[in-house]
Coordinates of C-alpha atoms and ligand atoms in Angstrom, one line a residue:
M26 CA 34.4 40.5 51.1
T27 CA 35.6 39.8 47.3
T28 CA 34.0 36.8 46.1
Y29 CA 36.0 34.2 43.8
D30 CA 33.8 33.5 41.4
D31 CA 33.9 36.9 39.5
F32 CA 37.8 36.3 38.1
E33 CA 38.7 38.4 35.0
R34 CA 39.3 36.2 32.5
T35 CA 41.6 36.9 29.1
A36 CA 40.3 36.4 25.8
G37 CA 40.7 32.6 25.5
G38 CA 38.7 32.2 28.7
A39 CA 41.3 31.1 31.3
V40 CA 41.2 32.7 34.7
L41 CA 43.8 36.0 34.9
M42 CA 45.7 35.4 38.1
D43 CA 46.3 39.5 39.1
G44 CA 49.2 39.3 40.7
N45 CA 49.1 43.1 41.3
K46 CA 45.5 42.6 42.5
L47 CA 46.6 40.6 45.0
R48 CA 49.9 42.0 46.1
D49 CA 47.5 45.6 46.8
E50 CA 45.1 43.1 48.7
I51 CA 47.9 41.6 50.8
V52 CA 49.6 44.8 51.3
A53 CA 46.2 46.7 52.4
G54 CA 45.5 43.7 55.2
I55 CA 49.3 44.3 56.3
R56 CA 48.6 48.1 56.6
A57 CA 45.0 47.0 58.5
K58 CA 46.9 44.8 61.1
I59 CA 49.6 47.3 61.9
D60 CA 46.9 50.0 62.4
S61 CA 44.7 47.8 64.5
L62 CA 47.7 47.3 66.8
G63 CA 48.3 50.8 67.1
N64 CA 51.1 51.5 64.9
P65 CA 53.8 49.4 66.1
A66 CA 57.2 50.1 64.5
V67 CA 58.1 47.1 62.0
C68 CA 61.1 47.7 60.1
L69 CA 62.5 46.1 56.9
A70 CA 66.3 47.0 56.3
T71 CA 67.4 46.4 52.3
V72 CA 71.2 46.4 51.4
L73 CA 72.5 47.2 48.0
V74 CA 75.9 47.0 46.7
G75 CA 76.6 48.3 43.3
A76 CA 74.6 50.4 40.8
D77 CA 72.8 47.8 38.8
K78 CA 70.2 49.4 37.4
P79 CA 67.1 46.5 37.8
S80 CA 68.4 46.2 41.3
Q81 CA 67.6 49.8 42.1
I82 CA 64.0 49.5 41.0
Y83 CA 63.7 46.7 42.6
V84 CA 64.5 48.0 46.2
R85 CA 63.2 51.7 45.2
N86 CA 59.5 49.5 44.7
K87 CA 59.9 47.0 48.1
H88 CA 60.6 50.2 50.4
R89 CA 57.7 51.8 48.5
K90 CA 55.2 49.0 49.3
A91 CA 56.8 48.8 53.0
E92 CA 55.6 52.1 53.4
E93 CA 52.5 51.7 52.0
A94 CA 52.1 48.6 54.4
G95 CA 52.3 50.8 57.1
M96 CA 56.0 50.0 57.8
I97 CA 59.3 51.4 58.3
S98 CA 62.1 51.3 55.8
R99 CA 66.0 51.4 56.0
H100 CA 68.3 51.4 53.3
V101 CA 72.3 50.7 53.3
E102 CA 73.7 51.5 49.8
L103 CA 77.2 50.3 49.6
A104 CA 79.5 51.5 46.2
E105 CA 80.3 48.6 43.1
D106 CA 84.1 48.5 45.2
A107 CA 82.7 47.9 48.9
T108 CA 84.9 44.8 49.8
Q109 CA 84.0 41.7 51.6
D110 CA 84.4 43.1 55.1
D111 CA 82.3 46.1 54.1
V112 CA 79.2 44.2 53.4
E113 CA 79.6 41.7 56.4
N114 CA 79.8 44.6 58.7
A115 CA 76.7 46.2 57.1
V116 CA 75.1 43.0 57.5
R117 CA 76.4 42.2 60.7
D118 CA 75.1 46.2 62.3
L119 CA 71.4 45.1 61.0
A120 CA 71.5 41.8 62.2
E121 CA 72.4 43.3 66.0
D122 CA 70.3 46.5 65.5
S123 CA 66.7 44.7 67.5
G124 CA 64.9 48.1 65.8
V125 CA 65.5 46.2 62.7
H126 CA 63.0 42.7 61.7
G127 CA 63.3 42.1 58.6
I128 CA 66.8 41.9 56.2
L129 CA 66.6 41.7 52.4
V130 CA 70.4 41.8 50.5
Q131 CA 69.5 42.7 47.4
L132 CA 71.3 40.3 44.8
P133 CA 73.5 39.4 43.0
L134 CA 76.5 41.2 44.2
P135 CA 78.6 42.4 42.4
A136 CA 81.7 39.8 41.2
G137 CA 83.9 39.2 43.8
L138 CA 81.6 39.3 46.4
D139 CA 81.2 35.9 48.5
A140 CA 76.9 36.3 48.7
E141 CA 76.9 32.9 50.6
R142 CA 79.1 34.5 53.4
V143 CA 77.0 37.6 53.5
L144 CA 73.5 35.4 53.9
D145 CA 75.0 33.9 57.0
L146 CA 75.0 36.5 58.8
V147 CA 71.1 36.7 58.5
P148 CA 69.5 35.3 61.5
P149 CA 67.0 33.6 60.4
E150 CA 64.0 35.6 62.4
K151 CA 64.6 38.3 59.7
D152 CA 65.9 36.3 56.4
V153 CA 63.0 37.7 55.1
D154 CA 63.7 36.4 51.9
G155 CA 64.3 33.1 52.8
L156 CA 67.3 32.0 51.1
T157 CA 70.1 31.4 53.9
E158 CA 70.8 28.0 54.4
R159 CA 69.3 28.0 57.8
S160 CA 66.0 28.8 56.2
M161 CA 66.2 26.6 53.6
G162 CA 66.9 24.0 56.1
R163 CA 63.9 24.9 58.3
L164 CA 61.9 24.7 55.0
V165 CA 63.1 21.3 54.0
R166 CA 62.3 20.4 57.8
G167 CA 58.6 21.7 58.0
R168 CA 60.0 23.9 61.1
V169 CA 58.7 27.6 61.5
G170 CA 61.2 29.9 59.1
H171 CA 60.8 32.4 56.5
V172 CA 60.1 30.8 52.8
P173 CA 61.4 32.8 50.1
C174 CA 59.2 35.3 48.3
T175 CA 58.9 34.5 44.9
P176 CA 57.6 30.4 45.7
L177 CA 55.7 31.8 48.4
G178 CA 54.2 34.1 45.8
V179 CA 52.8 31.4 43.5
M180 CA 51.6 29.6 46.4
R181 CA 49.2 32.7 47.2
L182 CA 47.8 33.0 43.5
L183 CA 47.0 29.5 43.3
D184 CA 45.4 29.3 46.4
R185 CA 43.3 33.2 45.8
Y186 CA 42.5 31.9 41.9
G187 CA 41.1 28.6 43.5
V188 CA 43.6 26.5 41.9
E189 CA 43.0 23.0 43.4
T190 CA 46.4 21.6 44.4
S191 CA 45.6 18.6 46.5
G192 CA 46.3 15.1 44.5
K193 CA 47.2 17.1 41.4
Q194 CA 50.4 17.1 39.0
A195 CA 52.4 20.1 38.9
V196 CA 55.5 20.4 37.3
V197 CA 58.1 23.1 38.5
I198 CA 60.7 24.1 35.2
G199 CA 63.9 25.1 36.8
R200 CA 66.0 24.2 39.8
S201 CA 67.6 27.1 41.6
T202 CA 67.7 27.5 45.4
L203 CA 65.8 30.9 44.5
V204 CA 62.4 29.5 42.9
G205 CA 62.3 26.1 41.6
L206 CA 63.8 23.8 44.3
P207 CA 61.1 25.6 47.2
Q208 CA 58.8 25.8 44.7
V209 CA 58.9 21.8 44.7
L210 CA 58.8 21.8 48.5
L211 CA 55.7 24.3 48.8
L212 CA 53.7 22.1 46.1
G213 CA 54.7 18.6 47.9
R214 CA 53.8 19.7 51.7
K215 CA 51.0 18.4 53.9
G216 CA 48.3 20.9 53.0
C217 CA 48.9 21.9 49.7
D218 CA 49.4 17.9 48.8
A219 CA 50.3 17.8 44.9
T220 CA 52.5 15.9 43.0
A221 CA 55.5 17.8 42.0
T222 CA 57.6 17.0 39.4
L223 CA 61.0 19.4 38.9
A224 CA 61.9 19.6 35.6
H225 CA 65.1 21.5 34.3
S226 CA 67.6 22.0 31.6
R227 CA 68.5 18.3 31.1
T228 CA 64.7 17.1 31.6
S229 CA 64.1 14.9 27.8
D230 CA 60.8 15.8 26.5
L231 CA 59.4 18.7 28.2
A232 CA 56.6 19.1 26.6
G233 CA 55.3 15.9 27.3
V234 CA 56.3 16.1 31.1
C235 CA 54.3 19.3 31.1
R236 CA 51.5 17.7 29.2
Q237 CA 50.4 15.6 32.1
A238 CA 50.5 18.5 34.8
D239 CA 47.9 20.1 36.2
I240 CA 49.6 23.1 37.2
I241 CA 53.1 24.4 35.5
I242 CA 55.2 26.7 36.7
A243 CA 57.9 28.0 34.7
A244 CA 60.7 29.3 36.2
A245 CA 63.4 29.3 33.7
G246 CA 64.4 32.4 32.1
M247 CA 63.7 31.4 28.8
A248 CA 61.7 33.5 26.6
R249 CA 58.3 31.9 25.9
L250 CA 59.8 28.2 26.5
V251 CA 56.0 27.4 27.3
T252 CA 53.9 27.0 24.3
A253 CA 50.5 25.7 23.7
E254 CA 51.6 22.1 23.4
F255 CA 53.5 22.1 26.8
V256 CA 49.6 22.3 28.1
K257 CA 46.5 19.9 28.9
P258 CA 43.1 21.9 28.4
G259 CA 42.2 23.4 31.5
A260 CA 45.6 23.5 33.7
A261 CA 47.2 26.4 35.7
V262 CA 50.1 28.0 34.1
V263 CA 52.1 30.7 36.6
D264 CA 55.4 32.5 34.4
V265 CA 57.8 33.5 36.8
G266 CA 60.4 33.9 34.2
I267 CA 62.2 37.3 33.2
S268 CA 63.8 37.8 30.0
R269 CA 65.1 41.2 28.4
T270 CA 64.7 40.7 24.6
E271 CA 64.4 43.1 21.8
D272 CA 60.6 43.1 22.5
G273 CA 60.8 44.1 25.7
I274 CA 60.2 41.7 29.3
V275 CA 59.2 38.6 28.0
G276 CA 57.9 35.7 30.7
D277 CA 59.0 31.6 30.4
V278 CA 55.2 31.6 29.1
D279 CA 53.8 32.3 25.0
F280 CA 50.4 34.4 26.8
D281 CA 48.9 34.2 23.9
A282 CA 48.9 30.9 22.5
V283 CA 48.8 29.2 25.9
Q284 CA 45.8 31.3 27.4
E285 CA 43.7 29.5 24.7
V286 CA 44.3 26.4 26.5
A287 CA 44.8 26.7 29.9
G288 CA 42.2 27.2 32.9
A289 CA 44.3 29.9 34.5
I290 CA 47.1 31.6 33.9
T291 CA 49.7 34.7 35.4
P292 CA 50.0 37.6 33.0
M293 CA 53.3 38.8 32.2
P294 CA 54.5 41.5 34.1
G295 CA 51.9 41.8 36.6
G296 CA 51.4 37.9 37.9
T297 CA 54.6 36.8 39.7
G298 CA 56.7 39.9 40.4
P299 CA 54.5 41.8 42.2
M300 CA 53.5 39.2 44.7
T301 CA 57.5 38.5 45.0
I302 CA 56.9 42.0 46.8
G303 CA 53.6 41.1 48.1
C304 CA 55.3 38.0 50.0
L305 CA 57.7 40.0 51.1
M306 CA 55.8 42.3 53.2
E307 CA 53.9 39.4 54.9
N308 CA 57.5 37.8 55.5
T309 CA 58.6 41.4 57.3
L310 CA 55.6 40.9 59.6
A311 CA 56.2 37.6 60.3
A312 CA 59.5 38.7 61.5
A313 CA 58.3 41.3 63.7
R314 CA 55.9 38.7 65.3
M315 CA 58.9 36.2 65.3
L316 CA 61.2 38.8 67.3
G317 CA 58.3 40.2 69.5
A318 CA 58.0 43.6 68.4
V319 CA 54.4 42.5 67.2
P320 CA 52.0 40.4 69.2
T321 CA 51.5 37.0 67.6
Ligands
NAD19 P1 68.4 29.8 37.4 O1 69.3 31.0 36.1 O2 69.3 29.7 38.6 O3 68.0 28.5 37.2 C1 67.1 28.5 36.3 C2 66.8 27.4 36.0 O4 66.1 27.2 34.6 C3 68.1 26.3 35.9 O5 67.4 25.0 37.0 C4 67.9 25.3 34.5 O6 68.0 24.3 34.7 C5 66.5 25.4 34.2 N1 66.3 25.6 32.6 C6 67.0 26.6 31.8 N2 66.9 26.6 30.6 C7 65.7 25.3 30.5 C8 65.4 25.6 29.5 N3 65.4 25.4 28.2 N4 64.5 24.0 29.8 C9 64.2 23.3 30.7 N5 64.5 24.0 32.1 C10 65.5 25.0 31.6 O7 67.2 31.4 37.4 P2 66.3 31.7 39.0 O8 67.3 32.8 39.2 O9 66.1 30.4 39.4 O10 64.9 32.4 37.9 C11 64.4 31.9 36.8 C12 63.6 32.9 36.1 O11 63.2 33.5 37.3 C13 64.8 34.3 35.7 O12 64.3 34.3 34.5 C14 65.0 35.1 37.0 O13 64.6 36.6 36.1 C15 63.3 35.0 37.1 N6 62.6 35.5 38.6 C16 61.4 35.9 38.8 C17 61.3 36.7 39.7 C18 59.5 37.1 39.8 O14 59.2 37.7 40.9 N7 58.8 37.1 38.9 C19 62.1 36.1 41.0 C20 63.2 35.5 40.8 C21 63.5 35.2 39.4

């Protein structure tokens, strides 16, 4: 049994919220669950349109982790010049296929394709990315459904590393439907009970707003936006942002400076990225349960 008091710490003394470690725990737990059920087929299907290199890598990693989790995966790849009908037909086929439990359409789609119309074809039970209108509606209404993987991964990290949320002040930087908006909903939900503020590019005195917070979740995509001046001593700081710079891939958080002040911090890479995939696996097992392919 893993204990919670032996966390690795940064040089400055902050708890390191290790996403690789937690993702591995989640994947191993799913594998054990599927094994214990006699290995029912749990299938994740991905749809990739075009030849975007990062998207290809993301999809490959998802398949690798699905296999490690004891799932089977299917992949549909369409050319860059695929038409709206081609993509919609591919998703429709997967939606109707009872052997497929989770469908993930890798975004963004090439220019000229309407992603909303494609996502509309994914049934809520199979929407393991949690990004469709119906899944978002279920999240807002507090009904059973899939939650977007990145904000769900952040919640798992906070929980695993003992970051208290009830009655605490949380600031989320970024208001996208992919990360920031569902993140605020999850933090404010009953059971988590944080007081969550949604900050964005028009927020005045962002540093001052963040300095009030016990928890900061940065999802702006602005390299090293969150400096030590943003952080109240002891606060938990979660970095979601990914920026490609001359120094390589950089997060939204100035890790070296912030780890001196924060009580807990995610590394970048190795924090929220792996957790996104771990939660995709969690959602896929939940999808198989919702569809009756795996006992509840
Ligand atoms: P987005 O561009 O849709 O949204 C960015 C948000 O940040 C906007 O709401 C904007 O108002 C806000 N913002 C931008 N600049 C700001 C500033 N200077 N101050 C305050 N707010 C500002 O992006 P997204 O899809 O939400 O993704 C956000 C970041 O997270 C990106 O870097 C993306 O690559 C990354 N991301 C990481 C993961 C992961 O697994 N770690 C998953 C998804 C997205």
